[in-house]
Coordinates of C-alpha atoms and ligand atoms in Angstrom, one line a residue:
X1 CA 20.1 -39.4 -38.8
X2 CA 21.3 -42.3 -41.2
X3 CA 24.1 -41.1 -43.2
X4 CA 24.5 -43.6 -46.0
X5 CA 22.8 -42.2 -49.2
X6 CA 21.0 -44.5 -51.6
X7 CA 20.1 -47.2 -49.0
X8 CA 16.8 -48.6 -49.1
X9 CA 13.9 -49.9 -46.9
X10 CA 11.4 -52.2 -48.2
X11 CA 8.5 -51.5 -46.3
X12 CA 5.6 -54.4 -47.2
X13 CA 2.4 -53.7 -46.1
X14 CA 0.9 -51.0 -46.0
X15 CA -1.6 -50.7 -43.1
X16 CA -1.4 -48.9 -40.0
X17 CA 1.8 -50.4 -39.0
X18 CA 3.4 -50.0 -42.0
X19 CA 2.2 -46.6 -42.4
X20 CA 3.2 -45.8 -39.5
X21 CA 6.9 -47.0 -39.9
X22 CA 7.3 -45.8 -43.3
X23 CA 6.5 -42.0 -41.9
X24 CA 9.0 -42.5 -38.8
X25 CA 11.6 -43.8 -41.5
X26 CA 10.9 -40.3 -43.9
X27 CA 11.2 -38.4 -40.9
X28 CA 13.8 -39.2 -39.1
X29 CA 16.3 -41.2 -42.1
X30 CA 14.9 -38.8 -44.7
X31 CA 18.2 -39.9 -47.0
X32 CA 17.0 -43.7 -46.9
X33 CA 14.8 -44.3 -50.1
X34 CA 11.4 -46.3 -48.6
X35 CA 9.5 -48.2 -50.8
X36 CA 6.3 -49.6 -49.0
X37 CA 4.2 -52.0 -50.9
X38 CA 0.6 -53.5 -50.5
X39 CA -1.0 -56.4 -52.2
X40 CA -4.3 -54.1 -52.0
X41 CA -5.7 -51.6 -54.6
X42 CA -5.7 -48.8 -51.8
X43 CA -3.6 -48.6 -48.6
X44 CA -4.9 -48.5 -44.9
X45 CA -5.5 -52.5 -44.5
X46 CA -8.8 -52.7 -41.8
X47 CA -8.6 -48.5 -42.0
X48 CA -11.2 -47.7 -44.3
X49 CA -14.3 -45.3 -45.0
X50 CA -16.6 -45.9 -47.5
X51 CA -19.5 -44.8 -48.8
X52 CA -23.3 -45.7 -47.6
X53 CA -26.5 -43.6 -48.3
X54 CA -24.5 -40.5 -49.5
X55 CA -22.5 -40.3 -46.5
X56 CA -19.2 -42.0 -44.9
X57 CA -19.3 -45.4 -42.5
X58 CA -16.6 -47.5 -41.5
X59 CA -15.5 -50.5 -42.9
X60 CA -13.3 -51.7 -39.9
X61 CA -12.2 -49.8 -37.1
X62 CA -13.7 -46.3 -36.4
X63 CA -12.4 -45.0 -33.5
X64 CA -8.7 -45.2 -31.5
X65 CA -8.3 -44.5 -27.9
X66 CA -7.1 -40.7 -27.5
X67 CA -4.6 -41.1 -24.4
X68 CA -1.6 -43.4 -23.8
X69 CA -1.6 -45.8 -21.0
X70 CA 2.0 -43.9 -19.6
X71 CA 0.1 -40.6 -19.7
X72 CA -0.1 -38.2 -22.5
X73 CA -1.7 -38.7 -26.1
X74 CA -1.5 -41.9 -28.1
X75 CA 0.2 -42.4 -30.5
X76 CA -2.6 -42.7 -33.5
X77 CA -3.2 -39.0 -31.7
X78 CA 0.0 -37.8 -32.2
X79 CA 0.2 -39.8 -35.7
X80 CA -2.7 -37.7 -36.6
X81 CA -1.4 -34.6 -35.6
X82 CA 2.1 -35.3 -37.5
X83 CA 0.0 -34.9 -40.7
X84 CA -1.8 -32.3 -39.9
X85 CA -5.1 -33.5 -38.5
X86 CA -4.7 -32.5 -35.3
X87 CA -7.7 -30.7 -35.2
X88 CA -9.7 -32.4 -37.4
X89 CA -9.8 -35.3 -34.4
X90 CA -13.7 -36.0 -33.5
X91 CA -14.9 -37.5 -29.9
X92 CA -18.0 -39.9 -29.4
X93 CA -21.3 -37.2 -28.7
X94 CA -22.1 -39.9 -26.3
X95 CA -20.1 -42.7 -24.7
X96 CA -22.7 -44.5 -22.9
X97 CA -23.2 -48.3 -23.9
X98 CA -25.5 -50.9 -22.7
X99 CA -25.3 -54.7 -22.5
X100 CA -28.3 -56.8 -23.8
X101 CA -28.9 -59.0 -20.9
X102 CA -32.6 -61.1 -20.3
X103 CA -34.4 -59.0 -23.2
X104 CA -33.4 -55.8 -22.0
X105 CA -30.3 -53.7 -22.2
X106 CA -28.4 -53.5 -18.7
X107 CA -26.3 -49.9 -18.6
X108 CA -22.7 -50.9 -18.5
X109 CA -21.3 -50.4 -15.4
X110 CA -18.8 -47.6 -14.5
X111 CA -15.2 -48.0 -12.3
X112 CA -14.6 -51.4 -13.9
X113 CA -11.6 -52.9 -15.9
X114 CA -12.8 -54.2 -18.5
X115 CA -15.9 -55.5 -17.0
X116 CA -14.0 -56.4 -14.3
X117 CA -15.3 -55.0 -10.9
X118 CA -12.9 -53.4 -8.5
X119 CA -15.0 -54.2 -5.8
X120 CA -14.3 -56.8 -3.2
X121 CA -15.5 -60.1 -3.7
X122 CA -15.4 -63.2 -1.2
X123 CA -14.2 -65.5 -4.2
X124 CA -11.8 -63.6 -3.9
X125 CA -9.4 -64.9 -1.1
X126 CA -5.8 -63.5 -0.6
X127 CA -3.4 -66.4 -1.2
X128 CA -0.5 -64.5 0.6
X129 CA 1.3 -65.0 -2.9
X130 CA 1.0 -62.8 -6.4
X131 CA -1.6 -64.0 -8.6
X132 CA 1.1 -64.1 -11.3
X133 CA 4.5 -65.3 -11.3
X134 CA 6.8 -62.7 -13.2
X135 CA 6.6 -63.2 -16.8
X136 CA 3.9 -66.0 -16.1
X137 CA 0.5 -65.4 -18.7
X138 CA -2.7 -67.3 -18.3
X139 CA -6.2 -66.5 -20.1
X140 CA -8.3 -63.9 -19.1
X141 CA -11.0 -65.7 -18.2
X142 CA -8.1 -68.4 -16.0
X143 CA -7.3 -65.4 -13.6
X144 CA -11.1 -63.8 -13.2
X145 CA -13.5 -66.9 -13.7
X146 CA -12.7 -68.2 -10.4
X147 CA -12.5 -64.9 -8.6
X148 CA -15.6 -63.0 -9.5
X149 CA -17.5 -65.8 -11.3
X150 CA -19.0 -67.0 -14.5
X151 CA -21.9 -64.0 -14.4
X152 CA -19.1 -61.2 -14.5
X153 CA -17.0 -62.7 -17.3
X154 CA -19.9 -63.9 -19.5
X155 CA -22.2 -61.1 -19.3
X156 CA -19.6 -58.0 -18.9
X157 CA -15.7 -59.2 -19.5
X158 CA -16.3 -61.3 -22.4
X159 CA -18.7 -59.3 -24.6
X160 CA -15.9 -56.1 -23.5
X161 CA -13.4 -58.0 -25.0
X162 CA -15.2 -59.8 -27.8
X163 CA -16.0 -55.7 -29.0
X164 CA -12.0 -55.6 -29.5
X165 CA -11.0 -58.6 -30.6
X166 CA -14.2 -60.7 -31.3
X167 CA -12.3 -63.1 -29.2
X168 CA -13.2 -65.2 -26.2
X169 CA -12.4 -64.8 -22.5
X170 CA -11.3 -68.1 -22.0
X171 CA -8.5 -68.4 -24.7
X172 CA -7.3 -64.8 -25.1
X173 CA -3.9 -64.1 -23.8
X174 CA -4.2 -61.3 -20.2
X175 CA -1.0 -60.1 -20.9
X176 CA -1.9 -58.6 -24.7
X177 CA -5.4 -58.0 -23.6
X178 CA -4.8 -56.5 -20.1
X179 CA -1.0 -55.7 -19.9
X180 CA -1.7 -53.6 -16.6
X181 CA -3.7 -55.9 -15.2
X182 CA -0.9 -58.8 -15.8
X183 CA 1.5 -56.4 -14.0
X184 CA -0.6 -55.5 -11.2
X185 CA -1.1 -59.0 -11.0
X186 CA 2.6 -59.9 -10.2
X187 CA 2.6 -57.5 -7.3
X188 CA -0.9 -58.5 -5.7
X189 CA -2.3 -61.6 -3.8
X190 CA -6.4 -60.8 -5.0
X191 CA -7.8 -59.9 -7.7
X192 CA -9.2 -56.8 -6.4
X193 CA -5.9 -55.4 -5.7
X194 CA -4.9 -56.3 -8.8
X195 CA -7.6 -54.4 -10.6
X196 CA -7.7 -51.4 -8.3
X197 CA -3.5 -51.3 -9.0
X198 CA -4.5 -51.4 -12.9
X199 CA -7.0 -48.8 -12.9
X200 CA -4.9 -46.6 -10.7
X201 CA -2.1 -46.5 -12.9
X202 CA -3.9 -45.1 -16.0
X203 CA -2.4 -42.2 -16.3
X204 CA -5.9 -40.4 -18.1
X205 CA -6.7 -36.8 -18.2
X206 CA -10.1 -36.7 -15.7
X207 CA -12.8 -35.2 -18.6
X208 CA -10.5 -36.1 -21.1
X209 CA -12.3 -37.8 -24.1
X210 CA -11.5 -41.5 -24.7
X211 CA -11.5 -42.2 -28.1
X212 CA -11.1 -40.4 -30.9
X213 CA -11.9 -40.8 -34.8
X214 CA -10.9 -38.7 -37.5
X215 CA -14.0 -36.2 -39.1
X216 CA -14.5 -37.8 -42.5
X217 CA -13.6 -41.1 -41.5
X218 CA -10.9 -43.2 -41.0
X219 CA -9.4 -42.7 -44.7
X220 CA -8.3 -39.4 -44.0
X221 CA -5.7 -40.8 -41.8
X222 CA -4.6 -43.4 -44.1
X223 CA -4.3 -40.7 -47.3
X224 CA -2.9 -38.1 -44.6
X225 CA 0.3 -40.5 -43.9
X226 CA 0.4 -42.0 -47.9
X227 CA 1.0 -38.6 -49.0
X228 CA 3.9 -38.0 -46.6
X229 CA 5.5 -41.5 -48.5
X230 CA 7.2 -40.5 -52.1
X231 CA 7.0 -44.1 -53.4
X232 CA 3.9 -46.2 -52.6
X233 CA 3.5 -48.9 -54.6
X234 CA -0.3 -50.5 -54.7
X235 CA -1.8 -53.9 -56.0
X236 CA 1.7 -55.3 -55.3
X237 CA 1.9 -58.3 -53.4
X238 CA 5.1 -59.5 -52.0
X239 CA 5.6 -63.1 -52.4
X240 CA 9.1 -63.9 -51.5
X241 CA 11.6 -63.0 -49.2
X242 CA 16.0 -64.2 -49.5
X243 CA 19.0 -62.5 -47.9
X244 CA 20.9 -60.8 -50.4
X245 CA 24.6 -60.3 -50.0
X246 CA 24.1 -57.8 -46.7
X247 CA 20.3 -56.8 -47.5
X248 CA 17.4 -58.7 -48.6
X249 CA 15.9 -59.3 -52.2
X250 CA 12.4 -59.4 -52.6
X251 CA 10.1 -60.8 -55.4
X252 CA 7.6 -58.5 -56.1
X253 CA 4.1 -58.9 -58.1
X254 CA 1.8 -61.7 -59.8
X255 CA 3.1 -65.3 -60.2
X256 CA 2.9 -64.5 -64.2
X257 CA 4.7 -61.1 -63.9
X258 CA 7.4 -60.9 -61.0
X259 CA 10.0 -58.8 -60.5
X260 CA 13.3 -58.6 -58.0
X261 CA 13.8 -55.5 -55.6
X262 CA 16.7 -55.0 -53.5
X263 CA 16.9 -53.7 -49.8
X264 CA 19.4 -52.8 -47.3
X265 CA 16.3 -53.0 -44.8
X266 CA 12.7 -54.5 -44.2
X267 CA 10.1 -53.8 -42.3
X268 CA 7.1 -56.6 -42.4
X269 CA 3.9 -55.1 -41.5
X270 CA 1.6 -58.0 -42.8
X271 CA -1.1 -60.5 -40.7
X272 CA 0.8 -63.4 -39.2
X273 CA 0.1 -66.2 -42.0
X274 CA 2.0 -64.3 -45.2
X275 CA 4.8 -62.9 -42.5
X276 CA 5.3 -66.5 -41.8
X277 CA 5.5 -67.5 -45.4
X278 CA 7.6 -65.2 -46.5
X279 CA 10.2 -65.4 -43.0
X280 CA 9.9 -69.2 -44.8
X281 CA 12.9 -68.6 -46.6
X282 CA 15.4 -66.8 -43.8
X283 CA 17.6 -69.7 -41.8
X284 CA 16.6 -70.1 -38.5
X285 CA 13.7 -67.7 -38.4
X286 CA 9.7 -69.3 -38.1
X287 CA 6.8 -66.6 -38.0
X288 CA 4.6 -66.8 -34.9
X289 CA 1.9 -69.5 -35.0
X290 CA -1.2 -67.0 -34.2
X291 CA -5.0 -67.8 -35.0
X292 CA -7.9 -65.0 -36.3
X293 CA -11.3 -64.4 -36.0
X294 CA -13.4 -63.0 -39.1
X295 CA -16.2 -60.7 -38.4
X296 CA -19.0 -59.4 -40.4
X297 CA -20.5 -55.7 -40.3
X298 CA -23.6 -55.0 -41.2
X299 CA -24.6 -51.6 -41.7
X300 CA -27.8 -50.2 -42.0
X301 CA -28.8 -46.7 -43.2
X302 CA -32.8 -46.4 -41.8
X303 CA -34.9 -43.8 -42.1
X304 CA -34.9 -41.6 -39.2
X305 CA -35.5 -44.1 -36.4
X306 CA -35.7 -43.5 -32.6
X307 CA -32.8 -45.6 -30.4
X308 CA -32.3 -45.6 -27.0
X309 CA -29.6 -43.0 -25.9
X310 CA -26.8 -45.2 -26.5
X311 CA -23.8 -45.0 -28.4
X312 CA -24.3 -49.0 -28.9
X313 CA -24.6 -52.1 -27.0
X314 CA -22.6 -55.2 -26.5
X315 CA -24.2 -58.9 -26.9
X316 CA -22.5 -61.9 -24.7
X317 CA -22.7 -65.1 -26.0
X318 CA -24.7 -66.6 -23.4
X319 CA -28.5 -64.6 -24.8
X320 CA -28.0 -67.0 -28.0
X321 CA -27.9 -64.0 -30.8
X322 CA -25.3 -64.1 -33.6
X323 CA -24.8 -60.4 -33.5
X324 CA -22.3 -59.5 -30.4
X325 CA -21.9 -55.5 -31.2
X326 CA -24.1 -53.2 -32.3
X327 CA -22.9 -49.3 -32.7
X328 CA -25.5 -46.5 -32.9
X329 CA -23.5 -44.9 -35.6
X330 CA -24.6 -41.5 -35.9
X331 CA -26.0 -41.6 -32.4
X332 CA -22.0 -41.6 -31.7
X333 CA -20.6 -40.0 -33.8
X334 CA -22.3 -36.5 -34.4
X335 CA -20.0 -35.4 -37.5
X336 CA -21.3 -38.8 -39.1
X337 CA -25.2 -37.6 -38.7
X338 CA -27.3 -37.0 -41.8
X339 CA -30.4 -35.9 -41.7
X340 CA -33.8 -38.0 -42.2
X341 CA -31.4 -41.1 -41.5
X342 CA -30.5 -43.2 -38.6
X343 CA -27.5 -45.2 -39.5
X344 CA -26.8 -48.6 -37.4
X345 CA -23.8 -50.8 -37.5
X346 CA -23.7 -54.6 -36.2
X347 CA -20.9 -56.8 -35.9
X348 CA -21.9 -60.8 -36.0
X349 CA -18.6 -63.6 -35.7
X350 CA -17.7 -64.3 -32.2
X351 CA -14.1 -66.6 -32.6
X352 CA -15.3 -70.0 -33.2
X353 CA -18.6 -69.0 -34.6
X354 CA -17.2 -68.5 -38.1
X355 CA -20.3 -70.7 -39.5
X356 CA -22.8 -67.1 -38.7
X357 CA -20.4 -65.9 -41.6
X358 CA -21.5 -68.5 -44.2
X359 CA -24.5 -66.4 -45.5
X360 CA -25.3 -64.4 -48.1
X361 CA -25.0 -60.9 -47.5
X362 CA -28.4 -60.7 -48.1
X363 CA -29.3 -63.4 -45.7
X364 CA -26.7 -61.8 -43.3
X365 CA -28.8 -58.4 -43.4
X366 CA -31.8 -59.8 -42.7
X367 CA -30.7 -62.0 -39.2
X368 CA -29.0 -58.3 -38.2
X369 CA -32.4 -56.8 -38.9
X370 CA -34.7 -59.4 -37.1
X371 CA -31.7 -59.7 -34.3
X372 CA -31.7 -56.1 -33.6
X373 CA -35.3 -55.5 -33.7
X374 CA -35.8 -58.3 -30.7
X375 CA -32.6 -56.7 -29.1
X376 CA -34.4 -53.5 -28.7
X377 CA -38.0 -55.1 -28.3
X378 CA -39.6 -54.0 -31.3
X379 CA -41.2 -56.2 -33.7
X380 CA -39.1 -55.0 -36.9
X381 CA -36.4 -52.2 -38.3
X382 CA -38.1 -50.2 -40.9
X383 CA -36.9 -50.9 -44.7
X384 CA -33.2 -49.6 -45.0
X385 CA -32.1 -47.2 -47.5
X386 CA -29.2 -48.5 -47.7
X387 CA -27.1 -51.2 -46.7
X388 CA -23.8 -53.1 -46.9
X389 CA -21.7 -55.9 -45.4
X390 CA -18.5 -55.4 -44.7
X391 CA -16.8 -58.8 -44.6
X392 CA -13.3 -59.0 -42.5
X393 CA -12.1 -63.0 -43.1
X394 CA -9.2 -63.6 -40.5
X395 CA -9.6 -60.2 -39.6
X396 CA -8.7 -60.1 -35.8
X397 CA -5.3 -61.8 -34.0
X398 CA -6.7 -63.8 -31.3
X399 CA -3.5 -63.6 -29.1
X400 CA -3.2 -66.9 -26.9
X401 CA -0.8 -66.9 -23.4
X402 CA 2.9 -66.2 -24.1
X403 CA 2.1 -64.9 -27.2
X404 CA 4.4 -62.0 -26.3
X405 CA 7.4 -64.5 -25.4
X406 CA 6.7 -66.0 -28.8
X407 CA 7.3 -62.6 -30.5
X408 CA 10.0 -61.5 -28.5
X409 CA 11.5 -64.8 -29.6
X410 CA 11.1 -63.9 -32.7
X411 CA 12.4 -60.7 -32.4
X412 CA 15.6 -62.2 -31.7
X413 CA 16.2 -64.7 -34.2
X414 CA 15.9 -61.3 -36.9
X415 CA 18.4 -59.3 -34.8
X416 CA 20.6 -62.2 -36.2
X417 CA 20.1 -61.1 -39.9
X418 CA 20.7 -58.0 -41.9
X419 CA 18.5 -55.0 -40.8
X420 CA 14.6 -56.2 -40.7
X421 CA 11.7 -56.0 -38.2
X422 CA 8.0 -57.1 -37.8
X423 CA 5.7 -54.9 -36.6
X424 CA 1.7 -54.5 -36.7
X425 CA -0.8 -56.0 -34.8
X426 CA 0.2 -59.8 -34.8
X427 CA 2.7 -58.8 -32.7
X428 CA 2.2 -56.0 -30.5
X429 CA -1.9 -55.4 -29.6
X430 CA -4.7 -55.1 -31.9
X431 CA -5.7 -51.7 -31.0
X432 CA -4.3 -48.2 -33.8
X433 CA -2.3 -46.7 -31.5
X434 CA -0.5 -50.4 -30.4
X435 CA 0.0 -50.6 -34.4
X436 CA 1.3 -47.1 -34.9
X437 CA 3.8 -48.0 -31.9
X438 CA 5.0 -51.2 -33.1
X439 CA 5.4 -49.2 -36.7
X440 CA 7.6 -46.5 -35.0
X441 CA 9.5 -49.3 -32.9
X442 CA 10.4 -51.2 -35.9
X443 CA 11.6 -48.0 -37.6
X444 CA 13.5 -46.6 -35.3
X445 CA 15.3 -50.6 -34.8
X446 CA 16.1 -50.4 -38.6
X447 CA 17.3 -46.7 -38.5
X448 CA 20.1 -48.0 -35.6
X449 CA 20.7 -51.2 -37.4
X450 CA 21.5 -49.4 -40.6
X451 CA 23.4 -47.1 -38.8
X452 CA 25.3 -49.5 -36.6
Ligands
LIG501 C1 -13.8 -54.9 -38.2 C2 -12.7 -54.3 -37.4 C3 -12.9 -53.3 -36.5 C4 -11.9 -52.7 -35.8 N1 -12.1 -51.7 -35.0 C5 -11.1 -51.1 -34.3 C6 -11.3 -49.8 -33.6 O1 -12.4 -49.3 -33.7 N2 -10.3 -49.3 -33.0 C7 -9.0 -49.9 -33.0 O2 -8.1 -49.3 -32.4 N3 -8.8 -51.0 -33.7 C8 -9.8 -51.6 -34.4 N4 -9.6 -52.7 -35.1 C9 -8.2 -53.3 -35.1 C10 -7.3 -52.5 -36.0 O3 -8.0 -51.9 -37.1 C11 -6.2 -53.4 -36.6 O4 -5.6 -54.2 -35.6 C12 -5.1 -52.6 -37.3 O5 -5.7 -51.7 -38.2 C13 -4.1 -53.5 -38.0 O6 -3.1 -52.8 -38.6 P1 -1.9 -53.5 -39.3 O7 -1.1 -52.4 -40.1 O8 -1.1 -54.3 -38.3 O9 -2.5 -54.6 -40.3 P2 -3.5 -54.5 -41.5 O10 -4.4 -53.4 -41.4 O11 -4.0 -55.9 -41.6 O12 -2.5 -54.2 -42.7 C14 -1.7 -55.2 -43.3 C15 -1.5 -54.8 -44.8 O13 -0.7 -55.8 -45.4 C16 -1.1 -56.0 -46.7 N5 -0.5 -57.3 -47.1 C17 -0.7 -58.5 -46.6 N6 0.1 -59.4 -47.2 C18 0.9 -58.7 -48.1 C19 1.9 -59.1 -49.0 N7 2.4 -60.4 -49.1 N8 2.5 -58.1 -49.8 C20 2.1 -56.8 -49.7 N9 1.1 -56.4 -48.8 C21 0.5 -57.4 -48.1 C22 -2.6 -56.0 -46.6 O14 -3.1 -55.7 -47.9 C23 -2.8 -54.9 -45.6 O15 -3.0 -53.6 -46.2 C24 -10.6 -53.3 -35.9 C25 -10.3 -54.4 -36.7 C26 -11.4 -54.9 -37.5 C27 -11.1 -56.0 -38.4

């Protein structure tokens, strides 16, 4: 436990991450004085539930995976339970999802990673060498392309992993996106072994639900951890960042109205681009060059309308739609259902396709509607009741090979400086729990630097 009374944390940021490492710091420091901030009126960053047709939808994320890759819960599970929510944790009512493939929806199949068959395949020729050198990162699509084909990656890898990240196969980074597989990878000469490796190292409780939302929405989390935090302070960007004698001093607020706060530590839990700027001003220390995709969700509160029993389907880029997701919402999520209503939630902006985006919400509604009616082979949606865009500009890291050499480089300039840490998803994996992780990781490095 940190001894030195009166020492204080700046933590800026207040998503997930810094949620996250703003609790670990109460809880195990609870004699350092944190002080998170957040440019936003509300805390959570892409956490949020809001309000359609009388009921809750999400306006980001709305789910987390329940179990940790090395076995056990994860940490958004734990997180939760930590505040008491434990058993206020929800699973899907049904976890079967479809692919749109050739006008029809394909079931996805089962025993893959990632859309990734484990099966053999005669692409797939041992080398009598690893597929990876040790520490070595290519794309995803680079390693699978040639050893299962264009069919498996466009139809089932891609679209997987454009639901995560909205990202494409053939930039994203394997060892953010598929850590296991990147592994496996330096220990096996196919691809098959590679995958089978993967999936047999998941350590996952057989019946075990995979993901996990909280009942009410996603909100609840966010105001569960807030009120664990004494001093959270909202609307509040922070716009500079200088060492200060053996802390830091930050400057705090609008251009017209700032004001100077002092810190023995700091944690920075913001996107890449205002990290960056405000790492700017530290000697030595650049932020990590890291590119986003912006999405759009539409959601659409119909009257009671009959879907297939799905909990959504995924759409690759190759059937020519500009939606690539589309969640049954209430079909999925029972504690969501309402009744007379049918609630459906599509996401349009695959990376690179930013120019979908430029509509007006009300021109964005309409393609979901016509989209989604040919998707499911009907000639139109009935009239919603209600409806919203949710709008996330730069809203997912698209993590490009050696991305994690890039942090970790990163990492190690800061360990040259008075206490501070990055954490969040530009660094450590886009997914809750990865956040929560890299939140805890960061607290626990300032707790020993402050202690040291
Ligand atoms: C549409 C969408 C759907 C998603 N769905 C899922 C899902 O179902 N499951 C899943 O696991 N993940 C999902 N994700 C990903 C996941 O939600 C995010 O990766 C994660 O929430 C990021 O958390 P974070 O704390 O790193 O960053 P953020 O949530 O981006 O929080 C950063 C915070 O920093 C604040 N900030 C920025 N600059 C400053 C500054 N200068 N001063 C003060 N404050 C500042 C911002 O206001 C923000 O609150 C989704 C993401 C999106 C966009």
């Amino acid at each position: 436990m940190v001894g030195g009374v009166g020492r204080r944390v700046a933590v800026i940021g207040g998503g997930i991450a810094g949620l996250a490492a703003a609790h670990r710091l109460r809880e195990r420091a609870p004699h350092l004085d944190v002080v998170l901030f957040d440019q936003g009126e509300r805390p959570g960053g892409k956490l949020r539930t809001v309000a359609l047709a009388g009921g809750p939808v999400e306006r980001g994320a709305e789910s987390f995976l329940s179990g940790d890759p090395a076995g056990g819960p994860s940490a958004a599970v734990r997180l939760a339970e930590q505040v008491g929510l434990g058993d206020e944790l929800v699973h899907p009512a049904t976890a079967k999802a479809a692919v749109a493939t050739g006008g029809g929806l394909l079931d996805l199949p089962a025993g893959t990673l990632m859309g990734i068959p484990a099966g053999e395949d005669p692409a797939d020729r041992p080398s009598g060498r690893p597929l990876l050198a040790p520490g070595e990162d290519v794309t995803v699509g680079g390693l699978v392309r040639p050893r299962r084909g264009d069919l498996v990656v466009d139809r089932f890898v891609e679209p997987l992993l454009g639901g995560v990240y909205a990202g494409r196969a053939d930039r994203l980074s394997l060892r953010m996106a598929l850590p296991a597989l990147a592994d496996a990878a330096e220990r096996s000469d196919t691809l098959t072994g590679a995958v089978r490796a993967a999936l047999a190292a998941r350590r996952v409780t057989p019946g075990a639900p995979v993901f996990s939302a909280v009942r009410g929405g996603m909100s609840r989390l966010v105001d569960a951890v807030a009120a664990t935090l004494p001093d959270v302070r909202l609307g509040l960007p922070v716009r500079e960042l200088h060492r200060h004698g053996a802390g830091w001093r930050l400057t705090v607020g609008s251009t017209r109205d700032p004001s100077t706060v002092e810190a023995d530590g700091v944690i920075l839990a913001v996107p890449a681009a205002p990290a960056a700027r405000l790492l700017s001003t530290v000697d030595g220390v650049a932020g990590v060059p890291l590119g986003y995709a912006s999405v759009a969700l539409a959601a659409l509160a119909l009257p009671a309308t009959k879907l297939p029993e799905l909990s959504g389907f995924l759409v690759p880029a190759t059937e020519g739609f500009a939606v690539k997701a589309v969640t049954f919402f209430d079909q999925k999520w029972s504690h969501l259902r309402r009744p007379g209503l049918t609630v459906v939630r599509a996401s349009v902006g695959r990376a690179g396709e930013e120019q979908q985006l430029q509509r007006t919400d009300a021109d964005l509604l309409d393609l979901v509607r016509d989209e989604v009616a040919r998707l499911l082979g009907t000639d139109r949606l009935p009239d919603p009741v209600d409806a919203a865009v949710f709008r996330w500009g730069g809203g997912l890291p698209q993590y490009e090979p050696h991305h994690r050499d890039r942090v970790a480089a990163l990492r190690a300039t800061l360990a040259a400086h008075p206490a501070i840490a990055v954490a969040g998803a530009a660094y450590d994996g886009v997914g809750i729990p990865a956040c929560v992780t890299s939140g805890w990781t960061a607290a626990d490095a300032l707790i020993h630097a402050l202690e040291g």
